């Protein structure tokens, strides 16, 4: 008797390079609200910017004097989470999935644990862990996450630090709400760079893509095909401050 293996769920993969983060977030919000397919967006790099969660207060999160001296765009995304400084050395990974297709409930902890398991398999040499809401190696953070959950559909995006300029972290104030494992450490004592583990940032995305093919029926639409969703009516909470 032959055994029929269950069909892999379909996942649409969009690979980007140095795609501006504001435009990426616009696309993510449209795909979340105006589309019903499963997606992952992988982007290496963006022009420098500060990105805050939807409830972020600039005066409490950003050194405004630094911002006056060295202006960069400040973006309030449509999802929750903390504040990050992003630049051409940041790798972005965003999942947009239906619970019914990937069997992951719309629950922050369940989504975090599922994505962490995926990245452990994609990066077995990292010996990574999930601490509170961060991806870490030991006690050092290499990936920060934010989510948006709605009925039957969730979004999880990650800023992955392939490299960063310590001077740019001076834009960010110590947040009032921070993970306990941070133990009041400053940014340069709290973060780590994946360039110590990957010789090229595109190796990060290639490991992710390889693991995607193990789990999903991967479909790769063009960027133009993907951008069509922006024309569909949908609520827009993303803003440029």
Coordinates of N, CA and C in Angstrom, one line a residue:
X1 N 0.8 -1.2 0.0 CA 0.0 0.0 0.0 C 0.9 1.2 0.0
X2 N 0.6 2.2 -0.9 CA 1.4 3.4 -0.9 C 0.8 4.4 0.0
X3 N 1.7 5.2 0.6 CA 1.3 6.3 1.5 C 1.4 7.6 0.8
X4 N 0.3 8.4 0.8 CA 0.3 9.7 0.2 C 0.7 10.7 1.2
X5 N 1.8 11.4 0.9 CA 2.3 12.4 1.8 C 1.4 13.7 1.7
X6 N 1.2 14.3 2.9 CA 0.4 15.5 2.8 C 1.0 16.6 2.0
X7 N 0.2 17.3 1.3 CA 0.7 18.4 0.4 C 1.4 19.5 1.2
X8 N 2.5 20.0 0.7 CA 3.1 21.2 1.4 C 2.2 22.4 1.2
X9 N 2.1 23.2 2.2 CA 1.4 24.5 1.9 C 2.2 25.4 1.0
X10 N 1.4 26.2 0.2 CA 2.1 27.1 -0.7 C 2.5 28.4 0.0
X11 N 3.7 28.9 -0.4 CA 4.3 30.1 0.2 C 4.9 30.9 -0.9
X12 N 4.5 32.2 -1.0 CA 5.0 33.1 -2.0 C 6.3 33.8 -1.4
X13 N 7.3 33.7 -2.1 CA 8.6 34.2 -1.7 C 9.0 35.4 -2.6
X14 N 9.3 36.5 -1.9 CA 9.7 37.7 -2.6 C 11.1 38.1 -2.1
X15 N 12.1 38.0 -3.0 CA 13.5 38.3 -2.7 C 13.8 39.7 -3.1
X16 N 14.3 40.6 -2.2 CA 14.6 42.0 -2.5 C 16.0 42.3 -2.1
X17 N 16.6 43.4 -2.6 CA 17.9 43.8 -2.3 C 18.0 45.3 -2.2
X18 N 18.4 45.8 -1.0 CA 18.4 47.2 -0.8 C 17.1 47.9 -1.2
X19 N 16.0 47.3 -0.8 CA 14.7 47.8 -1.0 C 14.3 48.7 0.2
X20 N 13.9 50.0 0.0 CA 13.7 50.9 1.1 C 12.7 50.3 2.1
X21 N 13.0 50.4 3.4 CA 12.1 49.8 4.4 C 10.7 50.4 4.4
X22 N 10.6 51.7 4.1 CA 9.2 52.3 4.1 C 8.4 51.6 3.0
X23 N 8.9 51.4 1.8 CA 8.2 50.8 0.7 C 8.0 49.3 1.1
X24 N 8.9 48.7 1.7 CA 8.7 47.3 2.1 C 7.5 47.2 3.1
X25 N 7.5 48.0 4.1 CA 6.4 48.0 5.0 C 5.0 48.3 4.4
X26 N 5.0 49.2 3.4 CA 3.8 49.5 2.7 C 3.3 48.2 2.0
X27 N 4.2 47.5 1.4 CA 3.8 46.2 0.7 C 3.4 45.2 1.7
X28 N 4.1 45.1 2.8 CA 3.7 44.1 3.9 C 2.3 44.4 4.4
X29 N 2.0 45.7 4.6 CA 0.6 46.0 5.2 C -0.4 45.6 4.1
X30 N -0.2 45.9 2.9 CA -1.1 45.5 1.8 C -1.3 44.0 1.7
X31 N -0.2 43.3 1.8 CA -0.3 41.8 1.7 C -1.0 41.2 2.8
X32 N -0.8 41.8 4.0 CA -1.6 41.4 5.2 C -3.0 41.6 5.1
X33 N -3.4 42.8 4.7 CA -4.8 43.2 4.8 C -5.6 43.0 3.5
X34 N -5.0 42.9 2.4 CA -5.7 42.9 1.1 C -5.4 41.6 0.3
X35 N -4.7 40.7 0.9 CA -4.4 39.4 0.2 C -4.6 38.3 1.1
X36 N -4.8 37.1 0.6 CA -5.1 35.9 1.4 C -4.1 34.8 1.2
X37 N -3.0 35.1 0.6 CA -1.9 34.0 0.4 C -0.9 34.1 1.5
X38 N -0.1 33.0 1.6 CA 1.0 33.0 2.5 C 2.3 33.6 1.8
X39 N 3.0 34.4 2.6 CA 4.2 35.1 2.0 C 5.4 35.1 3.0
X40 N 6.6 35.2 2.4 CA 7.7 35.6 3.1 C 8.5 36.6 2.2
X41 N 8.9 37.7 2.8 CA 9.7 38.7 2.1 C 11.0 38.7 2.8
X42 N 12.1 38.6 1.9 CA 13.5 38.6 2.4 C 14.1 39.8 1.7
X43 N 14.7 40.7 2.4 CA 15.3 41.9 1.9 C 16.7 42.1 2.5
X44 N 17.7 42.3 1.7 CA 19.0 42.6 2.3 C 19.2 44.1 2.1
X45 N 19.1 44.9 3.2 CA 19.5 46.3 3.2 C 18.4 47.3 2.9
X46 N 18.7 48.5 3.3 CA 17.8 49.6 3.1 C 18.5 50.9 3.4
X47 N 18.2 52.0 2.8 CA 18.8 53.3 3.3 C 18.5 53.5 4.8
X48 N 19.4 54.1 5.5 CA 19.3 54.3 6.9 C 18.0 54.9 7.4
X49 N 17.4 54.4 8.4 CA 16.1 54.9 9.0 C 15.9 54.4 10.4
X50 N 15.1 55.1 11.1 CA 14.6 54.6 12.4 C 13.2 54.1 12.3
X51 N 12.9 52.9 12.8 CA 11.6 52.3 12.6 C 11.0 52.0 14.0
X52 N 9.9 52.6 14.3 CA 9.2 52.4 15.7 C 8.0 51.6 15.5
X53 N 7.6 51.0 16.7 CA 6.3 50.3 16.7 C 5.1 51.3 16.7
X54 N 3.9 50.8 16.4 CA 2.8 51.7 16.2 C 2.5 52.6 17.4
X55 N 2.8 52.1 18.6 CA 2.5 52.9 19.8 C 3.7 53.7 20.3
X56 N 4.8 53.7 19.6 CA 6.1 54.3 20.0 C 6.0 55.9 20.1
X57 N 6.6 56.4 21.1 CA 6.6 57.9 21.3 C 8.1 58.3 21.0
X58 N 8.3 59.1 20.0 CA 9.7 59.5 19.6 C 10.5 60.1 20.7
X59 N 9.9 61.0 21.5 CA 10.6 61.6 22.6 C 11.2 60.6 23.7
X60 N 10.5 59.5 23.8 CA 10.9 58.5 24.8 C 11.9 57.4 24.2
X61 N 12.0 57.4 22.9 CA 12.7 56.3 22.2 C 13.9 56.8 21.4
X62 N 13.9 58.0 21.0 CA 15.0 58.5 20.1 C 15.7 59.7 20.8
X63 N 17.0 59.8 20.6 CA 17.8 60.9 21.0 C 17.5 62.0 20.0
X64 N 16.7 63.0 20.3 CA 16.3 64.0 19.3 C 17.4 64.9 18.9
X65 N 18.4 65.1 19.8 CA 19.5 65.9 19.5 C 20.4 65.2 18.4
X66 N 20.6 63.9 18.5 CA 21.3 63.2 17.5 C 20.5 63.3 16.2
X67 N 19.2 63.2 16.2 CA 18.4 63.3 15.0 C 18.5 64.6 14.3
X68 N 18.6 65.7 15.1 CA 18.8 67.0 14.5 C 20.1 67.2 13.9
X69 N 21.2 66.6 14.5 CA 22.5 66.7 14.0 C 22.7 65.8 12.8
X70 N 22.1 64.7 12.8 CA 22.3 63.7 11.7 C 20.9 63.2 11.3
X71 N 20.1 63.9 10.5 CA 18.8 63.5 10.2 C 18.7 62.2 9.5
X72 N 17.7 61.4 9.8 CA 17.3 60.2 9.1 C 15.8 60.1 9.2
X73 N 15.2 59.4 8.2 CA 13.7 59.2 8.3 C 13.3 58.5 9.6
X74 N 12.2 58.8 10.2 CA 11.6 58.1 11.3 C 10.2 57.6 10.8
X75 N 10.1 56.3 10.9 CA 8.9 55.6 10.4 C 8.2 54.9 11.6
X76 N 6.9 55.1 11.6 CA 6.0 54.3 12.5 C 5.3 53.2 11.8
X77 N 5.7 52.0 12.1 CA 5.1 50.9 11.3 C 3.7 50.6 11.9
X78 N 3.0 49.7 11.2 CA 1.7 49.4 11.5 C 1.6 48.3 12.6
X79 N 2.7 47.7 12.9 CA 2.7 46.6 13.9 C 3.3 47.1 15.2
X80 N 3.3 46.2 16.3 CA 3.8 46.6 17.6 C 5.4 46.4 17.6
X81 N 5.9 46.2 18.8 CA 7.3 46.0 18.9 C 8.1 47.2 19.2
X82 N 9.4 47.0 19.3 CA 10.3 48.1 19.7 C 10.8 49.0 18.5
X83 N 11.9 49.7 18.9 CA 12.5 50.7 17.9 C 13.8 50.2 17.4
X84 N 14.1 50.3 16.1 CA 15.3 49.8 15.6 C 15.9 50.8 14.6
X85 N 17.2 50.8 14.5 CA 17.9 51.6 13.5 C 18.3 50.6 12.4
X86 N 17.9 50.9 11.2 CA 18.2 50.0 10.1 C 19.1 50.7 9.0
X87 N 19.8 49.9 8.3 CA 20.8 50.5 7.3 C 21.1 49.4 6.2
X88 N 22.0 49.7 5.3 CA 22.3 48.7 4.2 C 22.8 47.4 4.7
X89 N 23.2 47.2 6.0 CA 23.7 45.9 6.4 C 22.7 45.1 7.2
X90 N 21.4 45.6 7.3 CA 20.3 44.9 7.9 C 19.7 43.9 7.0
X91 N 19.4 42.7 7.4 CA 18.6 41.8 6.6 C 17.2 41.7 7.2
X92 N 16.2 41.7 6.4 CA 14.8 41.7 6.9 C 14.1 40.4 6.4
X93 N 13.4 39.9 7.3 CA 12.6 38.7 7.0 C 11.2 38.9 7.6
X94 N 10.2 38.8 6.7 CA 8.8 39.0 7.2 C 7.9 37.8 6.7
X95 N 7.3 37.2 7.6 CA 6.3 36.1 7.4 C 4.9 36.7 7.4
X96 N 4.0 36.4 6.5 CA 2.6 36.7 6.5 C 1.9 35.4 6.2
X97 N 1.2 34.8 7.2 CA 0.7 33.4 7.0 C -0.7 33.3 7.6
X98 N -1.4 32.3 7.0 CA -2.7 31.9 7.5 C -2.6 30.8 8.5
X99 N -3.2 30.9 9.6 CA -3.2 29.8 10.6 C -3.6 28.5 10.0
X100 N -4.6 28.5 9.2 CA -5.1 27.2 8.7 C -4.1 26.5 7.8
X101 N -3.2 27.3 7.2 CA -2.2 26.7 6.3 C -1.0 26.2 7.0
X102 N -0.5 26.9 8.0 CA 0.8 26.5 8.7 C 0.6 26.0 10.1
X103 N -0.7 25.9 10.5 CA -1.0 25.3 11.8 C -0.3 26.0 12.9
X104 N -0.3 27.3 12.9 CA 0.3 28.2 14.0 C -0.8 29.2 14.4
X105 N -1.3 29.0 15.6 CA -2.3 29.9 16.1 C -1.9 31.4 16.1
X106 N -2.9 32.3 16.0 CA -2.6 33.7 16.1 C -2.4 34.1 17.6
X107 N -1.2 33.7 18.1 CA -0.8 33.9 19.5 C 0.7 34.3 19.4
X108 N 1.0 35.4 20.1 CA 2.4 35.9 20.0 C 3.5 34.8 20.3
X109 N 3.3 34.1 21.4 CA 4.2 33.1 21.8 C 4.3 31.9 20.8
X110 N 3.2 31.5 20.3 CA 3.1 30.4 19.4 C 3.9 30.7 18.1
X111 N 3.6 32.0 17.6 CA 4.3 32.4 16.4 C 5.8 32.5 16.6
X112 N 6.2 33.1 17.8 CA 7.6 33.2 18.1 C 8.3 31.8 18.1
X113 N 7.7 30.9 18.8 CA 8.3 29.6 18.9 C 8.4 28.9 17.6
X114 N 7.4 29.1 16.7 CA 7.4 28.4 15.4 C 8.5 29.0 14.5
X115 N 8.6 30.4 14.5 CA 9.7 31.0 13.7 C 11.1 30.7 14.2
X116 N 11.2 30.6 15.6 CA 12.5 30.3 16.2 C 12.9 28.8 15.8
X117 N 11.9 27.9 15.8 CA 12.3 26.6 15.3 C 12.7 26.6 13.9
X118 N 12.0 27.3 13.0 CA 12.4 27.4 11.6 C 13.9 27.9 11.5
X119 N 14.2 29.0 12.2 CA 15.6 29.5 12.1 C 16.6 28.6 12.7
X120 N 16.3 27.9 13.7 CA 17.3 26.9 14.3 C 17.6 25.8 13.2
X121 N 16.6 25.4 12.4 CA 16.9 24.5 11.4 C 17.6 25.1 10.2
X122 N 17.3 26.4 9.9 CA 18.0 27.1 8.8 C 19.4 27.4 9.1
X123 N 19.7 27.7 10.4 CA 21.0 28.1 10.9 C 21.5 27.2 12.0
X124 N 21.7 25.9 11.7 CA 22.1 25.0 12.8 C 23.4 25.3 13.5
X125 N 24.3 26.0 12.8 CA 25.6 26.2 13.4 C 25.6 27.4 14.3
X126 N 24.5 28.2 14.4 CA 24.5 29.3 15.2 C 24.2 29.0 16.7
X127 N 23.6 27.9 17.0 CA 23.2 27.5 18.3 C 22.3 28.7 18.9
X128 N 21.4 29.1 18.1 CA 20.6 30.3 18.5 C 19.5 29.8 19.5
X129 N 18.9 30.9 20.2 CA 17.9 30.6 21.1 C 16.9 31.8 21.0
X130 N 15.7 31.6 21.6 CA 14.7 32.7 21.7 C 14.6 33.1 23.1
X131 N 14.9 34.3 23.4 CA 14.8 34.9 24.8 C 13.8 36.0 24.7
X132 N 12.8 35.8 25.5 CA 11.7 36.7 25.5 C 11.2 36.9 24.0
X133 N 11.4 38.0 23.4 CA 11.0 38.2 22.0 C 12.1 38.3 21.0
X134 N 13.3 38.0 21.5 CA 14.5 38.2 20.7 C 15.2 36.9 20.2
X135 N 15.8 36.9 19.1 CA 16.7 35.8 18.7 C 18.1 36.2 19.2
X136 N 18.7 35.2 19.8 CA 20.0 35.5 20.5 C 21.0 34.3 20.2
X137 N 22.2 34.7 20.4 CA 23.3 33.7 20.6 C 23.9 33.9 22.0
X138 N 23.7 33.0 22.9 CA 24.1 33.2 24.3 C 23.1 34.3 24.8
X139 N 23.7 35.4 25.3 CA 22.9 36.5 25.8 C 23.0 37.7 24.9
X140 N 23.3 37.5 23.6 CA 23.6 38.6 22.7 C 22.5 38.5 21.5
X141 N 21.8 39.6 21.3 CA 20.7 39.7 20.4 C 21.2 39.9 18.9
X142 N 20.7 39.1 18.0 CA 21.0 39.4 16.6 C 19.7 39.6 15.8
X143 N 18.6 39.4 16.4 CA 17.3 39.6 15.6 C 16.2 40.1 16.6
X144 N 15.6 41.2 16.2 CA 14.5 41.8 16.9 C 13.2 41.6 16.1
X145 N 12.1 41.3 16.8 CA 10.9 40.9 16.1 C 9.7 41.8 16.5
X146 N 8.8 41.9 15.6 CA 7.5 42.6 15.8 C 6.4 41.8 15.1
X147 N 5.2 41.9 15.6 CA 4.1 41.1 15.0 C 2.8 41.9 14.8
X148 N 2.0 41.4 14.0 CA 0.6 41.9 13.9 C -0.3 40.6 13.7
X149 N -1.3 40.5 14.6 CA -2.1 39.3 14.6 C -3.6 39.7 14.3
X150 N -4.2 39.0 13.5 CA -5.6 39.2 13.2 C -6.3 37.9 13.1
X151 N -7.6 37.8 12.9 CA -8.3 36.6 12.9 C -7.8 35.7 11.8
X152 N -7.2 34.6 12.2 CA -6.8 33.6 11.2 C -5.6 33.9 10.4
X153 N -4.9 35.1 10.6 CA -3.8 35.5 9.8 C -2.8 36.3 10.7
X154 N -1.5 36.0 10.5 CA -0.5 36.7 11.4 C 0.7 37.2 10.5
X155 N 1.3 38.2 11.0 CA 2.5 38.7 10.4 C 3.6 38.8 11.5
X156 N 4.8 38.4 11.1 CA 6.0 38.4 12.0 C 7.2 38.9 11.2
X157 N 7.7 40.1 11.6 CA 8.9 40.6 10.9 C 10.1 40.7 11.8
X158 N 11.2 40.5 11.2 CA 12.5 40.4 12.0 C 13.5 41.3 11.3
X159 N 14.2 42.1 12.1 CA 15.4 42.8 11.6 C 16.6 42.0 12.1
X160 N 17.4 41.5 11.1 CA 18.5 40.7 11.4 C 19.8 41.5 11.3
X161 N 20.7 41.5 12.3 CA 21.9 42.3 12.3 C 23.0 41.5 11.7
X162 N 23.2 41.6 10.3 CA 24.4 41.1 9.8 C 25.6 41.9 10.2
X163 N 25.4 43.2 10.2 CA 26.4 44.2 10.7 C 25.7 45.4 11.1
X164 N 26.3 46.3 11.9 CA 25.8 47.6 12.3 C 26.9 48.5 12.7
X165 N 26.6 49.8 12.6 CA 27.6 50.8 13.0 C 27.2 51.2 14.4
X166 N 28.1 51.0 15.4 CA 27.8 51.3 16.8 C 27.3 52.8 17.0
X167 N 27.9 53.7 16.2 CA 27.5 55.1 16.3 C 26.0 55.3 16.0
X168 N 25.5 54.5 15.1 CA 24.1 54.7 14.8 C 23.1 54.3 15.9
X169 N 23.6 53.4 16.8 CA 22.8 52.9 17.9 C 22.6 54.1 18.9
X170 N 23.4 55.1 18.8 CA 23.3 56.2 19.8 C 22.0 57.0 19.5
X171 N 21.4 56.8 18.4 CA 20.1 57.4 18.1 C 19.0 56.9 19.1
X172 N 19.2 55.7 19.6 CA 18.2 55.0 20.3 C 18.4 55.1 21.8
X173 N 17.4 55.6 22.5 CA 17.5 55.7 24.0 C 17.2 54.3 24.6
X174 N 17.6 54.2 25.8 CA 17.3 52.9 26.5 C 15.8 52.9 26.8
X175 N 15.1 51.9 26.3 CA 13.6 51.9 26.4 C 13.2 51.6 27.9
X176 N 12.1 52.1 28.3 CA 11.6 51.8 29.6 C 11.2 50.4 29.8
X177 N 10.7 49.8 28.7 CA 10.3 48.4 28.7 C 11.4 47.6 27.9
X178 N 12.1 46.8 28.6 CA 13.2 46.0 27.9 C 13.3 44.6 28.5
X179 N 13.9 43.7 27.7 CA 13.9 42.3 28.2 C 14.8 42.2 29.5
X180 N 14.4 41.3 30.4 CA 15.1 41.1 31.6 C 16.6 40.7 31.4
X181 N 16.8 39.9 30.4 CA 18.1 39.3 30.1 C 19.1 40.4 29.7
X182 N 18.6 41.5 29.2 CA 19.5 42.6 28.8 C 20.3 43.2 30.0
X183 N 19.7 43.2 31.2 CA 20.5 43.6 32.4 C 21.1 45.0 32.3
X184 N 20.4 45.9 31.7 CA 20.8 47.3 31.6 C 22.0 47.5 30.7
X185 N 22.4 46.5 29.9 CA 23.5 46.6 29.0 C 23.2 47.7 27.9
X186 N 24.2 48.5 27.6 CA 24.1 49.4 26.4 C 24.1 48.6 25.1
X187 N 23.8 49.3 24.0 CA 23.5 48.6 22.8 C 24.7 47.7 22.3
X188 N 25.9 48.3 22.5 CA 27.1 47.6 22.0 C 27.5 46.4 22.8
X189 N 27.0 46.3 24.1 CA 27.2 45.2 24.9 C 26.1 44.2 24.9
X190 N 25.0 44.5 24.1 CA 23.8 43.7 24.1 C 23.6 43.0 22.8
X191 N 24.1 43.6 21.7 CA 23.9 43.2 20.3 C 25.1 42.4 19.8
X192 N 24.8 41.5 18.8 CA 26.0 40.8 18.1 C 25.7 40.9 16.6
X193 N 26.8 40.7 15.9 CA 26.7 40.8 14.4 C 26.8 39.4 13.8
X194 N 25.9 39.1 12.9 CA 26.0 37.8 12.2 C 27.1 37.7 11.2
X195 N 27.8 38.8 10.9 CA 28.9 38.7 10.0 C 30.1 37.9 10.6
X196 N 30.0 37.7 11.9 CA 31.0 36.8 12.6 C 30.7 35.3 12.3
X197 N 29.5 35.0 11.7 CA 29.1 33.7 11.4 C 28.8 33.4 10.0
X198 N 28.5 34.5 9.2 CA 28.3 34.4 7.7 C 29.2 35.3 7.0
X199 N 29.9 34.8 6.0 CA 30.9 35.7 5.3 C 30.2 36.7 4.4
X200 N 28.9 36.5 4.1 CA 28.2 37.4 3.2 C 26.7 37.4 3.7
X201 N 26.1 38.6 3.7 CA 24.7 38.6 4.2 C 23.7 37.8 3.3
X202 N 24.0 37.6 2.0 CA 23.2 36.8 1.2 C 23.2 35.4 1.6
X203 N 24.2 34.9 2.3 CA 24.3 33.6 2.8 C 23.1 33.3 3.8
X204 N 22.8 34.4 4.5 CA 21.7 34.3 5.5 C 20.4 34.0 4.7
X205 N 20.1 34.8 3.7 CA 18.9 34.5 3.0 C 18.9 33.2 2.2
X206 N 20.1 32.8 1.7 CA 20.1 31.5 1.0 C 19.8 30.3 2.0
X207 N 20.3 30.4 3.2 CA 19.9 29.4 4.2 C 18.4 29.3 4.5
X208 N 17.8 30.5 4.6 CA 16.4 30.6 4.8 C 15.6 30.0 3.6
X209 N 16.0 30.3 2.4 CA 15.4 29.8 1.2 C 15.5 28.3 1.1
X210 N 16.6 27.8 1.4 CA 16.8 26.3 1.4 C 15.9 25.6 2.3
X211 N 15.7 26.2 3.5 CA 14.8 25.6 4.5 C 13.3 25.7 4.1
X212 N 13.0 26.8 3.4 CA 11.7 27.0 2.9 C 11.3 25.9 1.9
X213 N 12.2 25.5 1.1 CA 11.9 24.5 0.1 C 11.6 23.1 0.7
X214 N 12.2 22.9 1.9 CA 11.9 21.7 2.7 C 10.5 21.7 3.2
X215 N 9.9 22.8 3.5 CA 8.6 22.9 4.2 C 7.5 23.3 3.4
X216 N 7.7 24.0 2.3 CA 6.7 24.6 1.5 C 6.8 24.4 0.0
X217 N 5.7 24.5 -0.6 CA 5.6 24.6 -2.1 C 5.9 26.1 -2.4
X218 N 7.1 26.4 -2.7 CA 7.6 27.8 -2.9 C 7.2 28.4 -4.2
X219 N 6.6 29.5 -4.3 CA 6.2 30.2 -5.5 C 6.9 31.6 -5.5
X220 N 7.5 32.0 -6.6 CA 8.3 33.2 -6.6 C 7.7 34.2 -7.6
X221 N 6.7 35.0 -7.2 CA 6.2 36.0 -8.1 C 7.3 37.1 -8.3
X222 N 7.1 37.9 -9.4 CA 8.0 39.0 -9.6 C 7.6 40.2 -8.7
X223 N 8.5 41.1 -8.5 CA 8.2 42.3 -7.7 C 7.0 43.0 -8.3
X224 N 6.9 43.2 -9.6 CA 5.8 43.9 -10.2 C 4.5 43.2 -9.9
X225 N 4.4 41.9 -10.0 CA 3.2 41.1 -9.7 C 2.8 41.3 -8.2
X226 N 3.8 41.4 -7.3 CA 3.6 41.5 -5.9 C 3.0 42.9 -5.6
X227 N 3.6 44.0 -6.3 CA 3.2 45.3 -6.0 C 1.8 45.6 -6.4
X228 N 1.2 44.8 -7.2 CA -0.2 45.0 -7.6 C -1.2 45.1 -6.5
X229 N -0.8 44.4 -5.4 CA -1.7 44.4 -4.2 C -1.8 45.8 -3.6
X230 N -0.9 46.7 -3.8 CA -0.9 48.1 -3.3 C -2.2 48.8 -3.8
X231 N -2.7 48.4 -5.0 CA -3.8 49.1 -5.6 C -5.1 48.7 -5.0
X232 N -5.1 47.6 -4.2 CA -6.4 47.1 -3.6 C -6.8 48.0 -2.4
X233 N -8.0 48.2 -2.2 CA -8.4 49.0 -1.0 C -8.1 48.2 0.3
X234 N -7.4 49.0 1.2 CA -7.1 48.4 2.5 C -6.8 49.5 3.5
X235 N -6.9 49.2 4.8 CA -6.6 50.1 5.8 C -5.1 50.3 5.9
X236 N -4.6 51.6 6.1 CA -3.2 51.9 6.1 C -2.9 52.6 7.4
X237 N -2.0 52.0 8.2 CA -1.6 52.6 9.5 C -0.2 53.0 9.5
X238 N 0.6 52.6 8.5 CA 2.0 52.9 8.4 C 2.1 54.5 8.2
X239 N 3.1 55.1 8.8 CA 3.3 56.5 8.6 C 4.7 56.9 8.7
X240 N 5.1 58.0 8.0 CA 6.4 58.6 8.0 C 6.3 59.9 8.8
X241 N 7.1 59.9 10.0 CA 6.9 61.0 10.9 C 7.8 62.2 10.4

